[in-house]
Short mmCIF file of C-alpha atoms and ligand atoms in Angstrom, two decimals:
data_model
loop_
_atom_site.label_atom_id
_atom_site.label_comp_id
_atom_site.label_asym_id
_atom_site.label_seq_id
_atom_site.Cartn_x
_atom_site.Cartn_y
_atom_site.Cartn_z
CA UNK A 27 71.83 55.84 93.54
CA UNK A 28 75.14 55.59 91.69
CA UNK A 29 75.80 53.67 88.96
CA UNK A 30 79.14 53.93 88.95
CA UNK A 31 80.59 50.83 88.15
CA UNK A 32 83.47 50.95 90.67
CA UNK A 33 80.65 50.87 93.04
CA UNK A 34 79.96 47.64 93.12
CA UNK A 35 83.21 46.04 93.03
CA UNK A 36 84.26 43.71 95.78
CA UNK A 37 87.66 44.94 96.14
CA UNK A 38 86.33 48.77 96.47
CA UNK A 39 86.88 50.10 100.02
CA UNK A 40 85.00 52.26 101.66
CA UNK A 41 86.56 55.43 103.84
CA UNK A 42 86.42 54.77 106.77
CA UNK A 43 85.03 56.72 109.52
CA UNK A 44 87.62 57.37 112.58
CA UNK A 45 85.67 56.55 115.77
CA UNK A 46 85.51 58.93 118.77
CA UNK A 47 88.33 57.87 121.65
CA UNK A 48 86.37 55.79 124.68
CA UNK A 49 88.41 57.90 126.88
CA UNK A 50 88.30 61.73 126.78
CA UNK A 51 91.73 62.29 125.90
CA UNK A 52 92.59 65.36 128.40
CA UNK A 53 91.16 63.24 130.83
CA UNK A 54 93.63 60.18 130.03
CA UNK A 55 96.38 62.61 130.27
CA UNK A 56 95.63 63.84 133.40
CA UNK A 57 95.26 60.60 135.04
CA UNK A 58 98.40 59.57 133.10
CA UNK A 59 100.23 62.24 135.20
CA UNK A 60 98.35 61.60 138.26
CA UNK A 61 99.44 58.22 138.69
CA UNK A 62 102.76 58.65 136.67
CA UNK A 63 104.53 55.16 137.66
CA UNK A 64 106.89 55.68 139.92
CA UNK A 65 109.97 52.85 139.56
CA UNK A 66 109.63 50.10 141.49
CA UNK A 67 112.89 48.36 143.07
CA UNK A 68 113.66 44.91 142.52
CA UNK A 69 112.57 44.02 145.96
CA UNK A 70 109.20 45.92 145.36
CA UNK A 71 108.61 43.99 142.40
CA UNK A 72 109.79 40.98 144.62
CA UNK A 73 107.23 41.94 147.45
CA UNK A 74 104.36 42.91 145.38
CA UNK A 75 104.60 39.69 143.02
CA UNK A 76 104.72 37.32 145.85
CA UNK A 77 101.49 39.28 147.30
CA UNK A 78 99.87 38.04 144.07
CA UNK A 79 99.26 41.77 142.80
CA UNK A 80 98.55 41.37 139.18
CA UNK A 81 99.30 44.82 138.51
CA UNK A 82 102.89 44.64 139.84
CA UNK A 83 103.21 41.53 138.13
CA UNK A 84 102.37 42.85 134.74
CA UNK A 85 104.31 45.83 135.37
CA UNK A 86 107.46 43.43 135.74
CA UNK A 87 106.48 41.59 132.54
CA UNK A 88 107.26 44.77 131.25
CA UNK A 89 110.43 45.18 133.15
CA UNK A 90 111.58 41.75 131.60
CA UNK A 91 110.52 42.33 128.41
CA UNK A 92 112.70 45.80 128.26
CA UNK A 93 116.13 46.20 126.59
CA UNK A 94 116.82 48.75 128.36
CA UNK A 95 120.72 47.96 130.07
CA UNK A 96 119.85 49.39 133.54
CA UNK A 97 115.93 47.71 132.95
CA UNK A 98 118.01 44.55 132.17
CA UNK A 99 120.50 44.56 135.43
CA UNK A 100 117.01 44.98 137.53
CA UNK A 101 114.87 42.19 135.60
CA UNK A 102 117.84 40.11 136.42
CA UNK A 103 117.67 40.63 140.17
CA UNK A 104 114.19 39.80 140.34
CA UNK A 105 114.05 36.93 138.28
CA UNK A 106 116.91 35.50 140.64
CA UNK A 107 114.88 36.00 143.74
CA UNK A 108 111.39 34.62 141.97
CA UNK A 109 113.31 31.71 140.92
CA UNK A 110 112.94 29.85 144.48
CA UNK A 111 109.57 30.40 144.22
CA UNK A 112 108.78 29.18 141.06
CA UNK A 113 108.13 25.53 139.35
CA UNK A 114 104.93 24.81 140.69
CA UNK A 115 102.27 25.06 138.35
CA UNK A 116 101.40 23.07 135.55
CA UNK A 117 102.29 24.99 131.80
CA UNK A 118 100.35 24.03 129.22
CA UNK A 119 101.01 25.28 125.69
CA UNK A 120 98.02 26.14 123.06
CA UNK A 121 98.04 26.61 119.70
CA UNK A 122 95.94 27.01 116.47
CA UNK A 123 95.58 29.03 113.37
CA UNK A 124 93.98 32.07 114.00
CA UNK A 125 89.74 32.05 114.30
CA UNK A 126 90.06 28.31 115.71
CA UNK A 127 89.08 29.54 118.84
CA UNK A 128 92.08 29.79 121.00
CA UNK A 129 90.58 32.73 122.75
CA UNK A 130 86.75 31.31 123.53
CA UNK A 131 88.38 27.60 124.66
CA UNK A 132 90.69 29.74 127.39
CA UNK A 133 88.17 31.84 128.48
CA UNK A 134 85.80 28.13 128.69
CA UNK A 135 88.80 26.20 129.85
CA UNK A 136 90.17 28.57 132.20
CA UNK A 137 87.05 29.54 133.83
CA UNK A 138 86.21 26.26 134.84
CA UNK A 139 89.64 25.46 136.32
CA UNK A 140 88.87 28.70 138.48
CA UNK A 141 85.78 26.52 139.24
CA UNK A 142 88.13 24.04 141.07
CA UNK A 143 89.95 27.14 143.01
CA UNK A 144 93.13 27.19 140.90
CA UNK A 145 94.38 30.27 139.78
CA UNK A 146 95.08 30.83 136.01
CA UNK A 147 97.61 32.91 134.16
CA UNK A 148 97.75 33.22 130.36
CA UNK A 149 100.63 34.18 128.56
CA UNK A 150 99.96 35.04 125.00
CA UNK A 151 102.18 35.56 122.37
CA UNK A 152 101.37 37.59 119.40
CA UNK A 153 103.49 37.14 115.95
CA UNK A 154 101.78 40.30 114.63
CA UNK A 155 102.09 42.91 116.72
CA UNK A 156 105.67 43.87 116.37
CA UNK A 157 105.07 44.58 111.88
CA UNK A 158 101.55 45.34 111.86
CA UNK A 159 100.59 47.07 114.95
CA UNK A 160 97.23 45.82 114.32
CA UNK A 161 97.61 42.11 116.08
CA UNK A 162 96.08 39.09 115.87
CA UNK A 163 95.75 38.91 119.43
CA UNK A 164 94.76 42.21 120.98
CA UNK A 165 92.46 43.99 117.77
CA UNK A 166 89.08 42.25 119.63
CA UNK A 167 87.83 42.41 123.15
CA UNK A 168 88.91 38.40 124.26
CA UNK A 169 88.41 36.86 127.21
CA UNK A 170 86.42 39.31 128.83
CA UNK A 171 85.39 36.66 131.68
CA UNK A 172 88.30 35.58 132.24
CA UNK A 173 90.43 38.86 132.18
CA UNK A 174 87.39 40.26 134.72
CA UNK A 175 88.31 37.60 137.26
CA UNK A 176 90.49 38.32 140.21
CA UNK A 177 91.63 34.33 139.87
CA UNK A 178 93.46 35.14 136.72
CA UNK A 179 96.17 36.85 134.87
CA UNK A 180 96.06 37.58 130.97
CA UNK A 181 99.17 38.98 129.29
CA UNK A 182 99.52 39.58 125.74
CA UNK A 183 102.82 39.87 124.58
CA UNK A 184 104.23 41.07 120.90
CA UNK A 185 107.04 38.82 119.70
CA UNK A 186 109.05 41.97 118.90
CA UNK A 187 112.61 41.22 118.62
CA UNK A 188 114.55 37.77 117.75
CA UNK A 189 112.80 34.57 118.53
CA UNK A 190 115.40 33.71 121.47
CA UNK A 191 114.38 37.16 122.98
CA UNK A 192 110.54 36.06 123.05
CA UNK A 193 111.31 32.53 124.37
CA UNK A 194 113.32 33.91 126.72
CA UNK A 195 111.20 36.26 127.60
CA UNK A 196 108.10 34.09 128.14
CA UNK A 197 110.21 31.56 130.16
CA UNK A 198 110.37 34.80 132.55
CA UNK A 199 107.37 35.32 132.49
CA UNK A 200 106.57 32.16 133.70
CA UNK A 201 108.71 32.36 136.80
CA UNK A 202 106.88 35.64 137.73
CA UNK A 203 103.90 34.01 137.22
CA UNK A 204 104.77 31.01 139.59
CA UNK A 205 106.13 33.44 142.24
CA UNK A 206 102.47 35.21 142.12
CA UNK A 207 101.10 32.22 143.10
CA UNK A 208 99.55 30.95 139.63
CA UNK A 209 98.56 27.15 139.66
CA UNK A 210 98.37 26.61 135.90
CA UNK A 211 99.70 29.04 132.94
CA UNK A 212 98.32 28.75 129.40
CA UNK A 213 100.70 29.81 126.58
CA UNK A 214 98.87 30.29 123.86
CA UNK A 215 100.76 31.18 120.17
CA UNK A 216 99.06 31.28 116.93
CA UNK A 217 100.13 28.44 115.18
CA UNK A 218 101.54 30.16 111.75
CA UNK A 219 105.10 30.40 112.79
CA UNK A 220 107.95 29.10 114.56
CA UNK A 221 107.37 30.17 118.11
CA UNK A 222 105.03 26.67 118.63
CA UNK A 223 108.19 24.91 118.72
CA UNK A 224 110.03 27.44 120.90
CA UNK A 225 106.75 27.05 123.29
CA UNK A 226 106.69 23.21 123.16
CA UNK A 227 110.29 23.47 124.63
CA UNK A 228 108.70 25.27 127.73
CA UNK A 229 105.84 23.74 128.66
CA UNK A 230 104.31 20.13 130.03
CA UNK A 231 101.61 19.49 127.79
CA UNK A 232 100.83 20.72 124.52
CA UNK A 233 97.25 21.37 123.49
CA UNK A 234 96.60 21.62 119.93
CA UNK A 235 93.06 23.11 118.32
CA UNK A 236 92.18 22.45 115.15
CA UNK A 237 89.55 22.31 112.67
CA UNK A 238 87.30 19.81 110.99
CA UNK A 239 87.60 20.32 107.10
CA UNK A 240 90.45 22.69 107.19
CA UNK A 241 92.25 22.84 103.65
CA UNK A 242 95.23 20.21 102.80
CA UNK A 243 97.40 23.19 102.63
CA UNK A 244 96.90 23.81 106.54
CA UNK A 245 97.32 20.72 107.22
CA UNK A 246 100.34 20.67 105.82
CA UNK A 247 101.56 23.86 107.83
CA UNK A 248 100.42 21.51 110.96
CA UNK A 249 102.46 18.42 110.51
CA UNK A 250 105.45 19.67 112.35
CA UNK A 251 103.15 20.70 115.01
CA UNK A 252 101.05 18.12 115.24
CA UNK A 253 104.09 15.58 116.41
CA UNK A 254 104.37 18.03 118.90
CA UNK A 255 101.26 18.10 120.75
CA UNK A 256 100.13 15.48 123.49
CA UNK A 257 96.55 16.40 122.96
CA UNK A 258 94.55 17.46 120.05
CA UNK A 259 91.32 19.17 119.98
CA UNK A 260 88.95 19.53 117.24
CA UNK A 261 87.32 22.40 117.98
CA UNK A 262 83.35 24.17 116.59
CA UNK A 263 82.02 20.62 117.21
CA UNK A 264 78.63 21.84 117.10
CA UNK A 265 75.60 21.99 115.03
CA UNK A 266 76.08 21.23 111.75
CA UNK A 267 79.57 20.94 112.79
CA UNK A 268 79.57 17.98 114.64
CA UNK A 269 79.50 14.86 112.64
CA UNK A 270 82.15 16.53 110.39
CA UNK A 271 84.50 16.89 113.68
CA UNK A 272 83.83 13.55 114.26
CA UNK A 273 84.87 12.41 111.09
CA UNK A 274 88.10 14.44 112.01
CA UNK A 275 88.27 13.37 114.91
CA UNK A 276 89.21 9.72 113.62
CA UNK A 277 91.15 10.87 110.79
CA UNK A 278 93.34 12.41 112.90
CA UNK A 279 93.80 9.61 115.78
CA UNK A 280 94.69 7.11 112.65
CA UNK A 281 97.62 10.03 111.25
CA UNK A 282 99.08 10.13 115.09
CA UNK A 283 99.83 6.26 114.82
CA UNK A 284 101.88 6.90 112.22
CA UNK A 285 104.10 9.47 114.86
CA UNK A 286 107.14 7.43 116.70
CA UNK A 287 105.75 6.64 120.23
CA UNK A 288 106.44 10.26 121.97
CA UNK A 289 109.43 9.91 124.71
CA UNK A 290 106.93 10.74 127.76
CA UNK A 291 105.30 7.29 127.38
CA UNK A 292 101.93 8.89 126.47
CA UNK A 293 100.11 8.44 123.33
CA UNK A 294 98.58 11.47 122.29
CA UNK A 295 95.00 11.83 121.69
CA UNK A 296 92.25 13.40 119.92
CA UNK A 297 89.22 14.88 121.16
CA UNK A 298 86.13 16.68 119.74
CA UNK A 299 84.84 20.02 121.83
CA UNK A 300 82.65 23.36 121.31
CA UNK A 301 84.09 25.75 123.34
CA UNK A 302 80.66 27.98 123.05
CA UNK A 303 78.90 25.44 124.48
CA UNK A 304 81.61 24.30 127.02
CA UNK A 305 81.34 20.63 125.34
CA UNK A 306 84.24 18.39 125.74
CA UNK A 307 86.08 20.50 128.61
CA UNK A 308 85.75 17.62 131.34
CA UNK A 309 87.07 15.21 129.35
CA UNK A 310 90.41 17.32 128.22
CA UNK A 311 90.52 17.99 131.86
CA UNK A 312 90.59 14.07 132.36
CA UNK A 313 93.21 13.48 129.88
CA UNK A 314 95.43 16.31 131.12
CA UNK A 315 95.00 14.96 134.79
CA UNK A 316 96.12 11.35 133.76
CA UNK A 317 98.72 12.56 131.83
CA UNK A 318 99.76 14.39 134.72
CA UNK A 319 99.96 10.86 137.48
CA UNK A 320 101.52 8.83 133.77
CA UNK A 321 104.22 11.16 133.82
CA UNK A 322 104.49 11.98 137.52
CA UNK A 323 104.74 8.02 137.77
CA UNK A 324 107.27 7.42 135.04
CA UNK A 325 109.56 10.51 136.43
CA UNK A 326 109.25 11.74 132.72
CA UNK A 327 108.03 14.93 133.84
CA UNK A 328 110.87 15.87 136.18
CA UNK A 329 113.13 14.42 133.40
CA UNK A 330 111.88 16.97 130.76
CA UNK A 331 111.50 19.86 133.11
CA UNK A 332 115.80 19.01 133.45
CA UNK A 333 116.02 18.75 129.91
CA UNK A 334 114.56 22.04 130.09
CA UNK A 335 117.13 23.91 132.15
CA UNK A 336 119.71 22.10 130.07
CA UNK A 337 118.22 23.41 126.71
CA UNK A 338 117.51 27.11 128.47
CA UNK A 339 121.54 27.15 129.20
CA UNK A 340 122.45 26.13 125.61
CA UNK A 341 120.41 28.78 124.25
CA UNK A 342 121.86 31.85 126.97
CA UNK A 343 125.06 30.99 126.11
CA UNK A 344 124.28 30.77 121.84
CA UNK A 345 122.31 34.04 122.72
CA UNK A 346 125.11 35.83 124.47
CA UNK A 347 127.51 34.52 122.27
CA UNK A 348 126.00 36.00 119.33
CA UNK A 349 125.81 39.39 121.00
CA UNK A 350 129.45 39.32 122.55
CA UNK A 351 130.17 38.46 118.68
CA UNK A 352 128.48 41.22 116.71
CA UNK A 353 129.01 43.87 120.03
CA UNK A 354 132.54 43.14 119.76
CA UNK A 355 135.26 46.33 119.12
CA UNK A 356 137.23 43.98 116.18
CA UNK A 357 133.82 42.80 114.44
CA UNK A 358 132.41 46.11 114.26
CA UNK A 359 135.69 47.46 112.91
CA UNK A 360 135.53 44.66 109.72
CA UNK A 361 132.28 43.18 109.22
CA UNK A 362 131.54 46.15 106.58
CA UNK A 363 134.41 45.22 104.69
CA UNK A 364 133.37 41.40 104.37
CA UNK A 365 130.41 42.26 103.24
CA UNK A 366 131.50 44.91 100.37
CA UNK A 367 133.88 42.17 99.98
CA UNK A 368 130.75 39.51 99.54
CA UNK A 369 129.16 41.94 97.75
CA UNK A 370 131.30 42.13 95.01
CA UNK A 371 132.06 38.56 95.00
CA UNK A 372 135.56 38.51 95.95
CA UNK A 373 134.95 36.29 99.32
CA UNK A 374 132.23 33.45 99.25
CA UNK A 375 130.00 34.30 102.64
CA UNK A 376 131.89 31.05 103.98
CA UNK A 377 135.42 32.28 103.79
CA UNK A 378 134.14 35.76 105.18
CA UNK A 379 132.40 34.04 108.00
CA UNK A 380 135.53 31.60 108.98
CA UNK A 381 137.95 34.83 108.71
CA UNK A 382 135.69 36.73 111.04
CA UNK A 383 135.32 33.77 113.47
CA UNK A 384 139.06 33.89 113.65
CA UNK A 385 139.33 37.48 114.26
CA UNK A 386 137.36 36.81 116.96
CA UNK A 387 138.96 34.47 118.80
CA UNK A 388 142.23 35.61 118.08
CA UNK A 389 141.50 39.08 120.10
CA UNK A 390 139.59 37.46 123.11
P1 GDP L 422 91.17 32.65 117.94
O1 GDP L 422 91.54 33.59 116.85
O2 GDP L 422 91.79 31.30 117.71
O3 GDP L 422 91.46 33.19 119.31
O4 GDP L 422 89.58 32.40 117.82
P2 GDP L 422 88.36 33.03 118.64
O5 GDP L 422 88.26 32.40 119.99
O6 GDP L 422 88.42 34.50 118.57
O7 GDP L 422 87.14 32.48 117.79
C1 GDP L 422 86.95 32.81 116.43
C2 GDP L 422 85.48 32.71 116.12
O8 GDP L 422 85.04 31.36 116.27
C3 GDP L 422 84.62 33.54 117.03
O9 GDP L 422 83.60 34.11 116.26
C4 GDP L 422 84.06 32.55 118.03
O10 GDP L 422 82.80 32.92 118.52
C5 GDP L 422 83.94 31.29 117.18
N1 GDP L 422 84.09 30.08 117.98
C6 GDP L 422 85.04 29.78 118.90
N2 GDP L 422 84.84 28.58 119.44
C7 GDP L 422 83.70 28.08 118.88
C8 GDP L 422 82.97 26.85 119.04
O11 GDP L 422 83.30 25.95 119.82
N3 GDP L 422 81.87 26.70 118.25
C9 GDP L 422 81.48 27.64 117.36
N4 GDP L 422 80.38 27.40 116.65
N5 GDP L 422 82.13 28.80 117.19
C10 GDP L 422 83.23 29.02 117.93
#
């Protein structure tokens, strides 16, 4: 035994041991060049999508999520000749800090929608991937049910890039989706950063887990969020769990009537569930079903899904602008200077900004 006192340390880290590949490796290669993917034209993408093949459709997630210019021109096409197709499912945004159990309610929730013969896609988007490699989202085997079953489609996607490039991106993905043939498409985001908000803007209900007993701090991280979501679910309630998530359960329906009344009509509402033990799932299924006739009744739904196209407009044209700006022969010529110039404090960032601006429109 050794004594050392390092030893025994909580913060010491062991070395750890690099695990054998699950694949032999000159085997991967060799199926790698086997099968070496073969481009696909727009209208194979097209044909193949509409077929419902999941494997064309995730290879065209992948199309739309490239940067590629000539990647770009094709992504285009297709998404113009999915867009008649699309529309027809139900979107449903999900959210919560991660361990909250975003991945066991899906796999709970989705497999019993597959239950009632609807087909499930879900689009998750993962804030870690593009720093840390490592992500949130893909370092554990998740869904494994779900991602097993021929009735759905599970698509992790990093949130490399700007924020306007993921929204954009998932709002793709979402018309692919639809095209394949998917009734209902779960976006699920971890709910530490600012995507939730881009994601609200996409989808027709937003599903919120939470925990009882998480700290004040969280909480406070939530607020924004919380006046987002038309349904919130505390989540674990189970065994010793469960009179605490009933506790939380009320705390939080008396902090939503403090929220202005929401513009859909519907008040949102809380709701206690264990997704291990599939508790709760037919009455969130309930709610989402009669917020479905409320706002099918009070046209709200086709109203937002407008304001929707009208927001995803704005944002193209703030997106290209920004591009055309910084892309653009003049800017690239002085925007060094302004900044030496910033640098040194002989232009306030304002005055540099307004000069550029000018420059700018003055060569269009
Ligand atoms: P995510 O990070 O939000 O996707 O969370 P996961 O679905 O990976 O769940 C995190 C941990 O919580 C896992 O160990 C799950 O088994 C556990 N968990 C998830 N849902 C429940 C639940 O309803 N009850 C209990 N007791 N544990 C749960």
């Amino acid at each position: 035994m050794n004594n050392n006192k390092n030893d025994k340390s909580a913060l010491r880290v062991n070395k750890g041991v690099e695990q054998p590949s699950m694949v032999n490796p000159s085997l991967a290669t060799g199926i790698k060049n086997r099968f070496k993917k073969e481009s696909l034209s727009a209208d194979q993408y097209f044909n193949g999508i509409r077929q419902g093949d999941r494997a064309v459709l995730s290879r065209a997630i992948t199309l739309i999520e490239s940067t590629r210019p000539e990647d770009k021109q094709k992504a285009g096409i297709l998404i113009n000749k999915c867009l008649p197709y699309s529309g027809n499912s139900f979107r449903i945004g999900i959210t919560g800090v991660p361990g909250v159990g975003k991945s066991t309610f899906i796999e709970s929730y989705g497999l019993s929608l597959i239950k009632q013969k609807k087909k499930i896609a879900v689009l998750a988007i993962d804030p870690s991937s593009s720093r840390t490699k490592g992500s949130i989202l893909g370092d554990k085997t998740r869904m494994e049910k779900l991602s097993t079953n021929s009735n759905a489609f599970i698509r992790p996607s990093s949130s490399a890039g700007t924020l306007g490039g993921v929204a954009r991106n998932t709002r793709e993905s979402i018309i692919l989706c639809e095209a394949a043939g998917f009734d209902i498409i779960l976006i699920e985001t971890v709910g530490v950063g600012q995507s939730e908000t881009a994601v609200a803007q996409m989808v027709d209900f937003f599903l919120l887990l939470m925990l009882a007993g998480g700290g004040d701090e969280l909480q406070g991280i939530k607020r924004g969020i919380m006046e987002m979501a038309d349904l919130i679910v505390i989540n674990k309630a189970d065994g010793d769990n469960l009179n605490k998530a009933n506790l939380a359960k009320r705390e939080y329906q008396n902090a939503l009537h403090l929220f202005p009344a929401s513009e859909s009509g519907w008040y949102p509402k809380v709701v206690t569930a264990s997704s291990i033990e599939g508790t709760g799932l037919s009455e969130i299924q309930n709610l989402i079903d009669k917020y479905l006739s409320l706002t099918t009744e009070n046209n709200y739904f086709d109203h937002h899904r407008k304001q929707q196209l009208i927001s995803i407009m704005k944002e193209t044209i703030s997106d290209a602008l920004i591009n055309r700006f910084f892309n653009s022969k003049t800017i690239k010529a002085k925007i060094k200077d302004f900044e030496n110039k910033i640098l040194k404090g002989e232009i306030s960032p304002y005055e540099a900004a307004d000069k550029l601006l000018e420059m700018y429109e003055n060569n269009l």
